[in-house]
Amino acid sequence: DAEITQSPRHKITETGRQVTLACHQTWNHNNMFWYRQDLGHGLRLIHYSYGVQDTNKGEVSDGYSVSRSNTEDLPLTLESAASSQTSVYFCASSDATGGNEQFFGPGTRLTVL
Amino acid sequence: AQKITQTQPGMFVQEKEAVTLDCTYDTSDPSYGLFWYKQPSSGEMIFLIYQGSYDQQNATEGRYSLNFQKARKSANLVISASQLGDSAMYFCAMREVNNYGQNFVFGPGTRLSVLP
């Protein structure tokens, strides 16, 4: 069965460190998204990609970067982790033809000390 | 500007009763989609129901239905015959389609508690 996975599921890091969160999907979807979820804010879009070599900034992109070298993966990098980036991060994918839903990964809980 | 508004931070409903979760949206695009997701305490995001902006009829999926009022820009979720397992956070979301592709915007969520 097709799926979307994230790793690690939990991560503790220190302020200033570079951190990369992995996202891998086997749906063969062109569209991939990264969100962060914080209490009271719902999900906020960080970055998204509509295909290989395409990346776009979302609502809260400062301090984050992504790259899309193949269809399946969209890793999210925190260049220099800050305590304000402590959050739960969700990766999602959707069909470029306008399919009716995003498929979400299980989430990564990141704590920056 | 807030594109998705969910005015009910928390709701209570008695088991077996129906409940309506409110969602209003703001967009100037003629083509858009509206979604509802459920997030139980385990944390995963579960897709519930979808309504397209051009759909003539309200969407239904089992016990879930979407009360779509386009002129009022509202897309309320109705859960019939509530079950204890319906206790969760519920998020309304909108997909906009522009010249560059798609974008998804989520509301802040409503926490539903089903009482036995």
Tab-separated table of C-alpha atoms in Angstrom:
chain	number	residue	atom	x	y	z
A	1	ASP	CA	0.000	0.000	0.000
A	2	ALA	CA	1.124	3.538	-0.732
A	3	GLU	CA	2.096	5.566	2.281
A	4	ILE	CA	3.885	8.639	3.562
A	5	THR	CA	6.494	8.260	6.270
A	6	GLN	CA	8.451	10.668	8.410
A	7	SER	CA	11.652	10.194	10.334
A	8	PRO	CA	12.613	10.558	13.036
A	9	ARG	CA	9.322	10.490	14.936
A	10	HIS	CA	10.885	12.266	17.883
A	11	LYS	CA	13.964	14.475	17.988
A	12	ILE	CA	15.635	16.488	20.696
A	13	THR	CA	18.327	18.911	19.643
A	14	GLU	CA	20.156	21.957	20.905
A	15	THR	CA	19.853	25.562	19.857
A	16	GLY	CA	22.060	26.366	16.882
A	17	ARG	CA	22.306	22.830	15.526
A	18	GLN	CA	21.285	21.928	12.000
A	19	VAL	CA	18.445	19.423	11.883
A	20	THR	CA	16.926	17.592	8.939
A	21	LEU	CA	13.530	15.928	9.041
A	22	ALA	CA	12.832	13.319	6.405
A	23	CYS	CA	9.611	12.797	4.468
A	24	HIS	CA	9.100	9.954	2.005
A	25	GLN	CA	5.949	9.164	0.055
A	26	THR	CA	5.135	6.273	-2.234
A	27	TRP	CA	1.926	7.766	-3.662
A	28	ASN	CA	3.867	9.182	-6.640
A	29	HIS	CA	2.322	12.551	-5.838
A	30	ASN	CA	3.806	15.672	-7.393
A	31	ASN	CA	2.745	17.949	-4.528
A	32	MET	CA	4.421	17.762	-1.147
A	33	PHE	CA	4.004	20.027	1.868
A	34	TRP	CA	5.562	20.676	5.248
A	35	TYR	CA	3.476	22.057	8.119
A	36	ARG	CA	4.128	22.822	11.732
A	37	GLN	CA	1.450	22.433	14.353
A	38	ASP	CA	1.422	24.543	17.478
A	39	LEU	CA	-1.289	24.872	20.083
A	40	GLY	CA	-3.849	27.459	19.048
A	41	HIS	CA	-2.540	27.797	15.506
A	42	GLY	CA	-3.695	24.664	13.767
A	43	LEU	CA	-1.346	23.723	10.945
A	44	ARG	CA	0.782	26.378	9.298
A	45	LEU	CA	2.460	25.875	5.963
A	46	ILE	CA	6.267	26.058	5.981
A	47	HIS	CA	7.310	25.049	2.473
A	48	TYR	CA	5.792	23.199	-0.424
A	49	SER	CA	6.807	21.681	-3.720
A	50	TYR	CA	4.858	21.048	-6.896
A	51	GLY	CA	7.453	18.760	-8.420
A	52	VAL	CA	11.119	17.872	-8.737
A	53	GLN	CA	13.396	20.907	-8.406
A	54	ASP	CA	10.409	23.084	-7.414
A	55	THR	CA	10.193	24.615	-3.930
A	56	ASN	CA	8.059	27.442	-2.573
A	57	LYS	CA	7.839	29.339	0.691
A	58	GLY	CA	4.779	29.090	2.844
A	59	GLU	CA	3.422	31.228	5.634
A	60	VAL	CA	6.181	30.477	8.168
A	61	SER	CA	9.284	29.666	6.096
A	62	ASP	CA	11.934	31.702	7.968
A	63	GLY	CA	14.640	29.426	9.369
A	64	TYR	CA	13.633	26.441	7.220
A	65	SER	CA	14.653	25.129	3.821
A	66	VAL	CA	13.633	22.226	1.595
A	67	SER	CA	14.968	20.561	-1.514
A	68	ARG	CA	13.239	18.267	-3.998
A	69	SER	CA	15.632	16.065	-5.927
A	70	ASN	CA	13.126	13.299	-6.647
A	71	THR	CA	9.374	12.722	-6.517
A	72	GLU	CA	9.365	10.682	-3.326
A	73	ASP	CA	11.291	12.856	-0.868
A	74	LEU	CA	11.052	16.355	0.556
A	75	PRO	CA	13.480	16.778	3.466
A	76	LEU	CA	13.004	19.781	5.753
A	77	THR	CA	16.143	21.419	7.150
A	78	LEU	CA	16.374	23.746	10.106
A	79	GLU	CA	19.614	25.581	9.396
A	80	SER	CA	20.196	26.728	12.982
A	81	ALA	CA	17.557	25.380	15.323
A	82	ALA	CA	15.847	27.822	17.677
A	83	SER	CA	13.618	27.152	20.689
A	84	SER	CA	10.740	28.772	18.782
A	85	GLN	CA	10.954	25.880	16.335
A	86	THR	CA	9.917	23.366	18.971
A	87	SER	CA	6.781	21.950	17.387
A	88	VAL	CA	5.160	18.977	15.736
A	89	TYR	CA	5.984	18.798	12.047
A	90	PHE	CA	3.733	17.147	9.488
A	91	CYS	CA	4.583	16.244	5.950
A	92	ALA	CA	1.772	15.778	3.414
A	93	SER	CA	1.352	14.990	-0.251
A	94	SER	CA	-1.405	15.407	-2.794
A	95	ASP	CA	-2.198	14.644	-6.383
A	96	ALA	CA	-1.292	17.444	-8.793
A	97	THR	CA	-4.441	16.866	-10.784
A	98	GLY	CA	-6.519	18.336	-7.983
A	99	GLY	CA	-7.253	15.252	-5.972
A	100	ASN	CA	-9.547	15.661	-3.079
A	101	GLU	CA	-7.240	15.320	-0.127
A	102	GLN	CA	-3.783	15.595	1.282
A	103	PHE	CA	-2.296	12.469	2.737
A	104	PHE	CA	-0.438	13.147	5.944
A	105	GLY	CA	2.551	11.511	7.529
A	106	PRO	CA	2.481	10.550	11.212
A	107	GLY	CA	4.340	13.679	12.327
A	108	THR	CA	7.708	14.427	13.940
A	109	ARG	CA	7.874	15.928	17.397
A	110	LEU	CA	10.913	18.228	17.558
A	111	THR	CA	12.190	19.742	20.772
A	112	VAL	CA	14.897	22.399	20.645
A	113	LEU	CA	16.597	22.967	24.008
B	1	ALA	CA	-5.951	37.883	7.043
B	2	GLN	CA	-7.412	34.733	8.486
B	3	LYS	CA	-8.666	32.624	5.606
B	4	ILE	CA	-10.277	29.885	7.688
B	5	THR	CA	-12.199	30.701	10.845
B	6	GLN	CA	-13.389	28.155	13.374
B	7	THR	CA	-15.125	30.077	16.133
B	8	GLN	CA	-15.651	27.162	18.522
B	9	PRO	CA	-12.433	26.284	20.377
B	10	GLY	CA	-14.279	23.500	22.206
B	11	MET	CA	-17.593	21.699	21.879
B	12	PHE	CA	-19.406	19.106	23.954
B	13	VAL	CA	-22.028	16.703	22.666
B	14	GLN	CA	-23.909	13.850	24.222
B	15	GLU	CA	-23.288	10.415	22.759
B	16	LYS	CA	-25.752	9.555	19.956
B	17	GLU	CA	-26.639	13.207	19.414
B	18	ALA	CA	-25.752	15.229	16.311
B	19	VAL	CA	-23.256	18.084	16.437
B	20	THR	CA	-22.317	20.887	14.045
B	21	LEU	CA	-18.791	22.287	13.881
B	22	ASP	CA	-18.579	25.718	12.296
B	23	CYS	CA	-16.185	26.830	9.574
B	24	THR	CA	-16.139	30.018	7.552
B	25	TYR	CA	-13.623	30.795	4.834
B	26	ASP	CA	-12.393	33.676	2.773
B	27	THR	CA	-11.202	33.463	-0.805
B	28	SER	CA	-11.577	35.353	-4.043
B	29	ASP	CA	-10.760	32.341	-6.191
B	30	PRO	CA	-13.779	30.833	-7.978
B	31	SER	CA	-12.252	27.358	-7.789
B	32	TYR	CA	-11.464	25.998	-4.347
B	33	GLY	CA	-11.971	22.968	-2.180
B	34	LEU	CA	-12.970	22.612	1.442
B	35	PHE	CA	-11.868	19.774	3.689
B	36	TRP	CA	-12.395	18.527	7.177
B	37	TYR	CA	-9.775	16.541	9.040
B	38	LYS	CA	-9.933	14.763	12.380
B	39	GLN	CA	-6.970	14.584	14.706
B	40	PRO	CA	-7.419	12.176	17.622
B	41	SER	CA	-5.200	12.272	20.685
B	42	SER	CA	-2.799	9.876	18.950
B	43	GLY	CA	-1.866	12.753	16.636
B	44	GLU	CA	-2.481	11.511	13.120
B	45	MET	CA	-4.478	13.591	10.643
B	46	ILE	CA	-7.475	11.739	9.228
B	47	PHE	CA	-9.319	13.008	6.161
B	48	LEU	CA	-13.099	13.087	6.672
B	49	ILE	CA	-14.885	14.873	3.866
B	50	TYR	CA	-14.397	17.141	0.859
B	51	GLN	CA	-16.562	19.770	-0.854
B	52	GLY	CA	-15.652	21.388	-4.145
B	53	SER	CA	-16.687	24.963	-4.829
B	54	TYR	CA	-18.640	23.917	-7.905
B	55	ASP	CA	-20.362	20.945	-6.292
B	56	GLN	CA	-24.119	21.403	-6.381
B	57	GLN	CA	-24.912	19.058	-3.535
B	58	ASN	CA	-23.602	18.924	0.000
B	59	ALA	CA	-20.983	16.236	0.511
B	60	THR	CA	-21.745	13.252	2.712
B	61	GLU	CA	-19.503	10.454	3.986
B	62	GLY	CA	-21.229	8.041	6.327
B	63	ARG	CA	-22.043	9.926	9.530
B	64	TYR	CA	-20.314	13.063	8.255
B	65	SER	CA	-21.970	15.685	6.112
B	66	LEU	CA	-20.851	19.109	5.053
B	67	ASN	CA	-23.364	21.961	5.147
B	68	PHE	CA	-21.989	24.094	2.311
B	69	GLN	CA	-23.427	27.612	2.026
B	70	LYS	CA	-21.406	29.240	-0.714
B	71	ALA	CA	-22.909	32.719	-0.520
B	72	ARG	CA	-22.192	32.851	3.206
B	73	LYS	CA	-18.764	31.229	2.727
B	74	SER	CA	-19.449	28.616	5.318
B	75	ALA	CA	-18.681	24.902	5.334
B	76	ASN	CA	-19.939	23.442	8.577
B	77	LEU	CA	-19.313	19.810	9.466
B	78	VAL	CA	-22.256	17.842	10.806
B	79	ILE	CA	-21.583	14.630	12.686
B	80	SER	CA	-24.676	12.535	13.242
B	81	ALA	CA	-25.107	9.974	16.009
B	82	SER	CA	-21.932	10.965	17.855
B	83	GLN	CA	-19.739	8.223	19.219
B	84	LEU	CA	-17.162	8.316	22.001
B	85	GLY	CA	-14.486	7.751	19.364
B	86	ASP	CA	-15.434	11.047	17.731
B	87	SER	CA	-13.732	12.922	20.562
B	88	ALA	CA	-10.850	14.681	18.809
B	89	MET	CA	-9.654	17.928	17.270
B	90	TYR	CA	-11.359	18.833	14.006
B	91	PHE	CA	-9.738	21.061	11.422
B	92	CYS	CA	-11.368	22.833	8.523
B	93	ALA	CA	-9.077	23.479	5.563
B	94	MET	CA	-9.272	25.124	2.176
B	95	ARG	CA	-7.423	24.332	-1.003
B	96	GLU	CA	-6.962	27.235	-3.354
B	97	VAL	CA	-5.926	26.735	-6.945
B	98	ASN	CA	-3.910	29.516	-8.510
B	99	ASN	CA	-1.600	29.926	-11.493
B	100	TYR	CA	1.216	28.178	-9.628
B	101	GLY	CA	-0.677	25.201	-8.314
B	102	GLN	CA	-2.360	24.456	-5.033
B	103	ASN	CA	-2.162	25.871	-1.551
B	104	PHE	CA	-3.774	24.540	1.598
B	105	VAL	CA	-4.827	26.702	4.557
B	106	PHE	CA	-6.025	25.275	7.869
B	107	GLY	CA	-8.201	26.734	10.585
B	108	PRO	CA	-7.205	26.669	14.285
B	109	GLY	CA	-9.414	23.691	15.022
B	110	THR	CA	-12.305	22.759	17.307
B	111	ARG	CA	-11.905	20.238	20.097
B	112	LEU	CA	-14.953	17.993	20.287
B	113	SER	CA	-15.690	16.020	23.410
B	114	VAL	CA	-18.382	13.348	23.266
B	115	LEU	CA	-19.959	12.649	26.641
B	116	PRO	CA	-21.300	9.200	27.585
